[in-house]
Amino acid sequence: MFYLNIKRERQSVATTVFFLLFVSLFTFLMLHSGEILAQKGTPVQDNKESLGEQQKVSENDIKEISDFLPLEITPEGLFTLKKAGNIPFVLIDADQLTFIPERDDRIRRIYYTPRISTRAAKNAVLQDRRRQRNRADHTIQPSQRLTGTPTEWEQFDIEELKVIPKKPLLVTPKELSEAIKDEVDLQIIDLRPPEKPALASTSAFKSDPQKSAGYPFPKALSLMPHQIESALPEISKKRWLIIIDDGHHEAQIIADQLFQQKFMLIGILDGGYPAWVTATDR
C-alpha cells in the first residue's frame, strides 16, 4: 500500500511538471511568434496597415475605421476616390430624399445638396452612421457629405454633379436660416435702403446702421441697385449669392441680370425681408 501511494505521488508530480512545461512553451511561442515569423521571411504587418485589405479584421477595428472616416469629403477627394476605383460609391441628392432607403453595405453613400442649405445631406449621413452603430455588423461603408458648390463640382466632370441651376433660385426663410446656422459660406446682398440715408456708409462694404444688434445677416452687403455693377469684383462666382429686398421684386430683377453675367449660384429670398420676419419655421 505504501509503495502504491509513493507511485501515485510520483505520477502526480510528473503530470504537474509536464503541464507547467507545456504552459511555459505555449506562452513563449505566443509572445515571440511575430519574431519567429519575421525570421522565416513572413512580413509582420501593422494592424492599421492591414485593415484596408479587409482580411480578418475585428469588429472593433472596423468600427474604429468608420469613426475615423470624416463625415465630409471634398470635391477633390471624391475625384480621387473615383479615379482610384477601388471603393464603389453612389451619389445621392439629399434634397430629393423623403426617407433613407435600405442600403447595399458594400457601397459608400455620398450625399450632396445642390441648393444653399446642407442640412438634408448632413442629416442623411448622421442617420446612416447611427444605424450602422446600432447594427451588429460594422463592416458597412460609412456615408459622407460632399462639400463645395455646383460650380466647384462641375470642373471634375462627374455626370451626377452637373447640377448648376438654370435660373436664380427662390430660397425660403427656413432654408436661408439653416444655411446661416450651419455656417455655409454665403454672400448676401441686402437691397433695402438704409434706415437713415444720411448716415449710410460711403462704401458698400462698410457696416450700415441697420445692421445693428439683432440684424440677422451681419455679413451682408448693403447695396442699392445702382451700386451692384461696381461691387461685382468683390463677389465670387463660386459661392452662393443671396439677394434680399423688401418684397417688391427688385431682387428678381438684379438676380436675372447677374445670372446673365455668369453668376450661376444666385438665390432670392422668397417674399423678401418681410417674409423672413414673419416666418415661423426658421
Tab-separated table of C-alpha atoms in Angstrom:
chain	number	residue	atom	x	y	z
A	1	MET	CA	0.000	0.000	0.000
A	2	PHE	CA	2.813	2.380	0.941
A	3	TYR	CA	4.512	1.612	-2.374
A	4	LEU	CA	1.336	2.407	-4.336
A	5	ASN	CA	0.944	5.784	-2.618
A	6	ILE	CA	4.516	6.746	-3.466
A	7	LYS	CA	3.952	5.697	-7.078
A	8	ARG	CA	0.796	7.799	-7.322
A	9	GLU	CA	2.541	10.815	-5.829
A	10	ARG	CA	5.355	10.476	-8.365
A	11	GLN	CA	2.816	10.311	-11.225
A	12	SER	CA	1.043	13.414	-9.895
A	13	VAL	CA	4.303	15.355	-9.675
A	14	ALA	CA	5.270	14.276	-13.192
A	15	THR	CA	1.883	15.362	-14.537
A	16	THR	CA	2.198	18.755	-12.849
A	17	VAL	CA	5.708	19.294	-14.184
A	18	PHE	CA	4.633	18.336	-17.715
A	19	PHE	CA	1.668	20.730	-17.537
A	20	LEU	CA	3.876	23.606	-16.366
A	21	LEU	CA	6.365	22.939	-19.154
A	22	PHE	CA	3.561	22.923	-21.709
A	23	VAL	CA	2.154	26.233	-20.441
A	24	SER	CA	5.607	27.826	-20.460
A	25	LEU	CA	6.281	26.665	-24.017
A	26	PHE	CA	2.856	27.902	-25.236
A	27	THR	CA	3.374	31.308	-23.607
A	28	PHE	CA	6.840	31.620	-25.144
A	29	LEU	CA	5.510	30.833	-28.628
A	30	MET	CA	2.673	33.352	-28.287
A	31	LEU	CA	4.986	36.148	-27.146
A	32	HIS	CA	7.612	35.542	-29.814
A	33	SER	CA	5.501	34.352	-32.754
A	34	GLY	CA	5.986	37.671	-34.558
A	35	GLU	CA	9.772	37.359	-34.318
A	36	ILE	CA	9.677	33.736	-35.484
A	37	LEU	CA	7.533	34.608	-38.495
A	38	ALA	CA	9.732	37.563	-39.355
A	39	GLN	CA	12.841	35.355	-39.242
A	40	LYS	CA	11.177	32.944	-41.660
A	41	GLY	CA	10.536	35.758	-44.139
A	42	THR	CA	6.853	36.273	-43.420
A	43	PRO	CA	6.157	40.042	-43.176
A	44	VAL	CA	4.699	41.170	-39.884
A	45	GLN	CA	2.105	43.822	-40.838
A	46	ASP	CA	0.957	46.581	-38.575
A	47	ASN	CA	-2.739	46.116	-37.780
A	48	LYS	CA	-3.761	49.506	-39.212
A	49	GLU	CA	-1.934	48.814	-42.477
A	50	SER	CA	-3.760	45.533	-42.997
A	51	LEU	CA	-7.219	46.944	-42.291
A	52	GLY	CA	-7.678	48.203	-45.829
A	53	GLU	CA	-7.291	44.664	-47.145
A	54	GLN	CA	-10.467	43.624	-45.278
A	55	GLN	CA	-8.758	40.406	-44.079
A	56	LYS	CA	-9.672	39.030	-40.645
A	57	VAL	CA	-10.414	42.477	-39.285
A	58	SER	CA	-12.012	42.587	-35.866
A	59	GLU	CA	-15.352	44.299	-35.288
A	60	ASN	CA	-13.689	46.941	-33.116
A	61	ASP	CA	-11.152	47.736	-35.835
A	62	ILE	CA	-13.875	48.166	-38.443
A	63	LYS	CA	-15.782	50.436	-36.067
A	64	GLU	CA	-12.594	52.454	-35.499
A	65	ILE	CA	-12.222	52.951	-39.257
A	66	SER	CA	-15.861	54.043	-39.534
A	67	ASP	CA	-15.398	56.588	-36.765
A	68	PHE	CA	-12.124	57.794	-38.260
A	69	LEU	CA	-13.515	58.413	-41.754
A	70	PRO	CA	-14.520	62.102	-41.911
A	71	LEU	CA	-18.192	62.978	-42.170
A	72	GLU	CA	-17.386	65.106	-45.219
A	73	ILE	CA	-15.482	64.595	-48.444
A	74	THR	CA	-14.182	67.392	-50.664
A	75	PRO	CA	-14.736	67.514	-54.446
A	76	GLU	CA	-11.018	66.747	-54.854
A	77	GLY	CA	-11.359	63.773	-52.532
A	78	LEU	CA	-14.339	62.480	-54.486
A	79	PHE	CA	-12.436	62.800	-57.761
A	80	THR	CA	-9.521	60.849	-56.262
A	81	LEU	CA	-11.931	58.194	-54.986
A	82	LYS	CA	-13.492	57.839	-58.429
A	83	LYS	CA	-10.120	57.716	-60.165
A	84	ALA	CA	-8.798	55.031	-57.802
A	85	GLY	CA	-11.858	52.874	-58.464
A	86	ASN	CA	-11.267	50.552	-55.505
A	87	ILE	CA	-14.229	51.699	-53.392
A	88	PRO	CA	-17.690	51.666	-55.001
A	89	PHE	CA	-19.853	54.664	-54.155
A	90	VAL	CA	-23.138	56.252	-55.117
A	91	LEU	CA	-24.027	59.956	-55.213
A	92	ILE	CA	-27.393	60.879	-53.714
A	93	ASP	CA	-29.226	64.203	-53.888
A	94	ALA	CA	-30.339	64.560	-50.268
A	95	ASP	CA	-32.895	67.224	-51.170
A	96	GLN	CA	-34.831	64.592	-53.127
A	97	LEU	CA	-34.988	62.069	-50.269
A	98	THR	CA	-38.241	61.557	-48.397
A	99	PHE	CA	-36.758	58.665	-46.393
A	100	ILE	CA	-33.429	56.849	-46.071
A	101	PRO	CA	-33.756	53.623	-48.126
A	102	GLU	CA	-32.122	50.308	-47.275
A	103	ARG	CA	-28.517	50.295	-48.359
A	104	ASP	CA	-26.059	47.973	-50.058
A	105	ASP	CA	-23.405	47.579	-47.366
A	106	ARG	CA	-20.604	47.378	-49.908
A	107	ILE	CA	-21.306	50.786	-51.463
A	108	ARG	CA	-20.394	54.088	-49.841
A	109	ARG	CA	-23.143	56.689	-49.945
A	110	ILE	CA	-22.075	60.260	-50.667
A	111	TYR	CA	-24.852	62.789	-50.142
A	112	TYR	CA	-24.941	66.254	-51.670
A	113	THR	CA	-27.348	69.177	-51.820
A	114	PRO	CA	-27.437	71.389	-54.936
A	115	ARG	CA	-29.109	74.230	-53.008
A	116	ILE	CA	-27.789	76.576	-50.314
A	117	SER	CA	-28.759	74.519	-47.250
A	118	THR	CA	-26.615	71.485	-46.447
A	119	ARG	CA	-28.923	70.315	-43.643
A	120	ALA	CA	-30.565	67.451	-45.585
A	121	ALA	CA	-27.210	65.907	-46.545
A	122	LYS	CA	-25.817	66.233	-43.022
A	123	ASN	CA	-28.909	64.599	-41.530
A	124	ALA	CA	-28.767	61.733	-44.029
A	125	VAL	CA	-25.121	60.998	-43.166
A	126	LEU	CA	-25.813	61.070	-39.422
A	127	GLN	CA	-28.824	58.767	-39.794
A	128	ASP	CA	-26.754	56.304	-41.831
A	129	ARG	CA	-23.940	56.252	-39.290
A	130	ARG	CA	-26.321	55.965	-36.356
A	131	ARG	CA	-27.991	52.997	-37.999
A	132	GLN	CA	-24.570	51.469	-38.667
A	133	ARG	CA	-23.613	51.689	-34.995
A	134	ASN	CA	-26.878	50.072	-33.954
A	135	ARG	CA	-26.166	47.024	-36.086
A	136	ALA	CA	-24.091	44.067	-35.021
A	137	ASP	CA	-22.204	44.142	-38.329
A	138	HIS	CA	-19.963	47.220	-38.534
A	139	THR	CA	-18.446	46.376	-41.902
A	140	ILE	CA	-20.700	48.652	-43.954
A	141	GLN	CA	-19.185	51.563	-45.836
A	142	PRO	CA	-19.663	54.814	-43.850
A	143	SER	CA	-21.597	57.597	-45.575
A	144	GLN	CA	-20.182	61.071	-46.240
A	145	ARG	CA	-21.389	64.521	-47.278
A	146	LEU	CA	-19.897	66.191	-50.322
A	147	THR	CA	-18.684	69.716	-49.622
A	148	GLY	CA	-18.484	72.569	-52.119
A	149	THR	CA	-20.946	74.051	-54.589
A	150	PRO	CA	-22.263	73.031	-58.020
A	151	THR	CA	-19.746	75.288	-59.783
A	152	GLU	CA	-16.887	73.583	-57.935
A	153	TRP	CA	-18.264	70.133	-58.763
A	154	GLU	CA	-18.625	70.999	-62.437
A	155	GLN	CA	-14.872	71.090	-63.048
A	156	PHE	CA	-14.491	67.405	-62.144
A	157	ASP	CA	-16.834	66.303	-64.939
A	158	ILE	CA	-18.911	63.876	-62.869
A	159	GLU	CA	-22.253	63.417	-64.603
A	160	GLU	CA	-24.407	63.205	-61.461
A	161	LEU	CA	-22.970	66.500	-60.203
A	162	LYS	CA	-23.775	68.608	-63.236
A	163	VAL	CA	-26.470	70.395	-61.276
A	164	ILE	CA	-25.784	74.091	-61.845
A	165	PRO	CA	-29.170	75.896	-61.673
A	166	LYS	CA	-30.790	77.012	-64.918
A	167	LYS	CA	-32.022	80.218	-63.311
A	168	PRO	CA	-31.900	82.064	-59.971
A	169	LEU	CA	-33.478	80.007	-57.181
A	170	LEU	CA	-36.174	81.073	-54.768
A	171	VAL	CA	-34.936	80.468	-51.234
A	172	THR	CA	-37.328	80.112	-48.313
A	173	PRO	CA	-36.629	81.792	-44.954
A	174	LYS	CA	-36.245	78.333	-43.418
A	175	GLU	CA	-33.629	77.302	-45.989
A	176	LEU	CA	-31.663	80.525	-45.537
A	177	SER	CA	-31.849	80.168	-41.755
A	178	GLU	CA	-30.476	76.608	-41.928
A	179	ALA	CA	-27.601	77.715	-44.152
A	180	ILE	CA	-26.670	80.536	-41.780
A	181	LYS	CA	-26.841	78.292	-38.699
A	182	ASP	CA	-24.744	75.635	-40.455
A	183	GLU	CA	-22.177	78.317	-41.372
A	184	VAL	CA	-22.471	77.867	-45.122
A	185	ASP	CA	-20.117	80.292	-46.858
A	186	LEU	CA	-22.775	82.664	-48.204
A	187	GLN	CA	-22.643	86.071	-49.821
A	188	ILE	CA	-25.704	88.189	-49.032
A	189	ILE	CA	-26.778	91.441	-50.631
A	190	ASP	CA	-29.460	93.490	-48.888
A	191	LEU	CA	-31.094	95.807	-51.425
A	192	ARG	CA	-33.266	97.620	-48.905
A	193	PRO	CA	-32.406	101.294	-48.421
A	194	PRO	CA	-30.674	102.191	-45.172
A	195	GLU	CA	-32.975	103.290	-42.365
A	196	LYS	CA	-31.063	106.556	-42.098
A	197	PRO	CA	-29.806	107.583	-45.546
A	198	ALA	CA	-27.810	110.497	-44.132
A	199	LEU	CA	-25.753	108.050	-42.052
A	200	ALA	CA	-25.357	105.449	-44.785
A	201	SER	CA	-21.867	104.159	-45.421
A	202	THR	CA	-19.989	105.772	-48.310
A	203	SER	CA	-18.625	102.333	-49.133
A	204	ALA	CA	-20.990	99.464	-49.884
A	205	PHE	CA	-18.786	97.142	-47.858
A	206	LYS	CA	-18.668	99.065	-44.595
A	207	SER	CA	-21.144	98.488	-41.795
A	208	ASP	CA	-24.569	100.005	-42.105
A	209	PRO	CA	-26.723	101.495	-39.286
A	210	GLN	CA	-29.499	98.981	-39.922
A	211	LYS	CA	-27.032	96.153	-39.315
A	212	SER	CA	-27.130	96.714	-35.581
A	213	ALA	CA	-27.579	94.158	-32.821
A	214	GLY	CA	-30.286	91.694	-33.795
A	215	TYR	CA	-29.827	92.111	-37.536
A	216	PRO	CA	-29.858	88.511	-38.846
A	217	PHE	CA	-27.372	88.992	-41.705
A	218	PRO	CA	-24.289	90.599	-40.126
A	219	LYS	CA	-22.048	89.836	-43.126
A	220	ALA	CA	-24.489	91.163	-45.702
A	221	LEU	CA	-23.525	93.892	-48.143
A	222	SER	CA	-25.828	96.880	-48.140
A	223	LEU	CA	-26.121	97.811	-51.805
A	224	MET	CA	-28.613	99.848	-53.752
A	225	PRO	CA	-29.376	98.527	-57.259
A	226	HIS	CA	-27.205	101.161	-58.945
A	227	GLN	CA	-24.211	100.067	-56.820
A	228	ILE	CA	-24.281	96.430	-57.902
A	229	GLU	CA	-22.135	96.822	-61.020
A	230	SER	CA	-19.253	98.492	-59.195
A	231	ALA	CA	-19.349	95.823	-56.479
A	232	LEU	CA	-19.029	92.831	-58.850
A	233	PRO	CA	-15.231	92.458	-58.462
A	234	GLU	CA	-15.838	91.743	-54.774
A	235	ILE	CA	-18.371	88.965	-55.430
A	236	SER	CA	-17.292	85.377	-56.064
A	237	LYS	CA	-18.934	83.229	-58.719
A	238	LYS	CA	-18.044	80.077	-56.789
A	239	ARG	CA	-20.074	80.911	-53.674
A	240	TRP	CA	-23.804	81.223	-53.214
A	241	LEU	CA	-25.110	84.777	-53.517
A	242	ILE	CA	-28.409	85.526	-51.764
A	243	ILE	CA	-30.285	88.711	-52.630
A	244	ILE	CA	-32.786	90.231	-50.215
A	245	ASP	CA	-35.257	93.015	-50.933
A	246	ASP	CA	-38.317	94.480	-49.224
A	247	GLY	CA	-40.685	92.159	-51.068
A	248	HIS	CA	-41.200	94.342	-54.137
A	249	HIS	CA	-39.309	92.075	-56.579
A	250	GLU	CA	-36.166	94.203	-57.005
A	251	ALA	CA	-34.153	91.119	-56.067
A	252	GLN	CA	-35.586	89.140	-59.000
A	253	ILE	CA	-34.525	91.830	-61.487
A	254	ILE	CA	-30.986	92.068	-60.102
A	255	ALA	CA	-30.663	88.273	-59.892
A	256	ASP	CA	-31.662	87.840	-63.542
A	257	GLN	CA	-29.108	90.441	-64.609
A	258	LEU	CA	-26.313	88.805	-62.627
A	259	PHE	CA	-27.256	85.358	-63.906
A	260	GLN	CA	-26.741	86.635	-67.437
A	261	GLN	CA	-23.250	87.661	-66.355
A	262	LYS	CA	-22.455	84.047	-65.363
A	263	PHE	CA	-23.183	84.352	-61.650
A	264	MET	CA	-24.845	80.950	-61.602
A	265	LEU	CA	-25.264	80.449	-57.842
A	266	ILE	CA	-27.913	83.015	-57.029
A	267	GLY	CA	-30.772	82.736	-54.583
A	268	ILE	CA	-33.603	85.168	-53.936
A	269	LEU	CA	-35.205	85.299	-50.507
A	270	ASP	CA	-38.798	84.389	-51.309
A	271	GLY	CA	-41.042	87.222	-50.090
A	272	GLY	CA	-38.096	89.404	-49.158
A	273	TYR	CA	-37.255	90.601	-45.676
A	274	PRO	CA	-40.935	90.834	-44.608
A	275	ALA	CA	-41.264	87.069	-45.211
A	276	TRP	CA	-38.176	86.476	-43.080
A	277	VAL	CA	-39.597	88.492	-40.209
A	278	THR	CA	-42.947	86.681	-40.234
A	279	ALA	CA	-41.592	83.147	-40.864
A	280	THR	CA	-42.361	80.730	-38.018
A	281	ASP	CA	-40.287	77.769	-39.224
A	282	ARG	CA	-36.803	79.235	-39.133
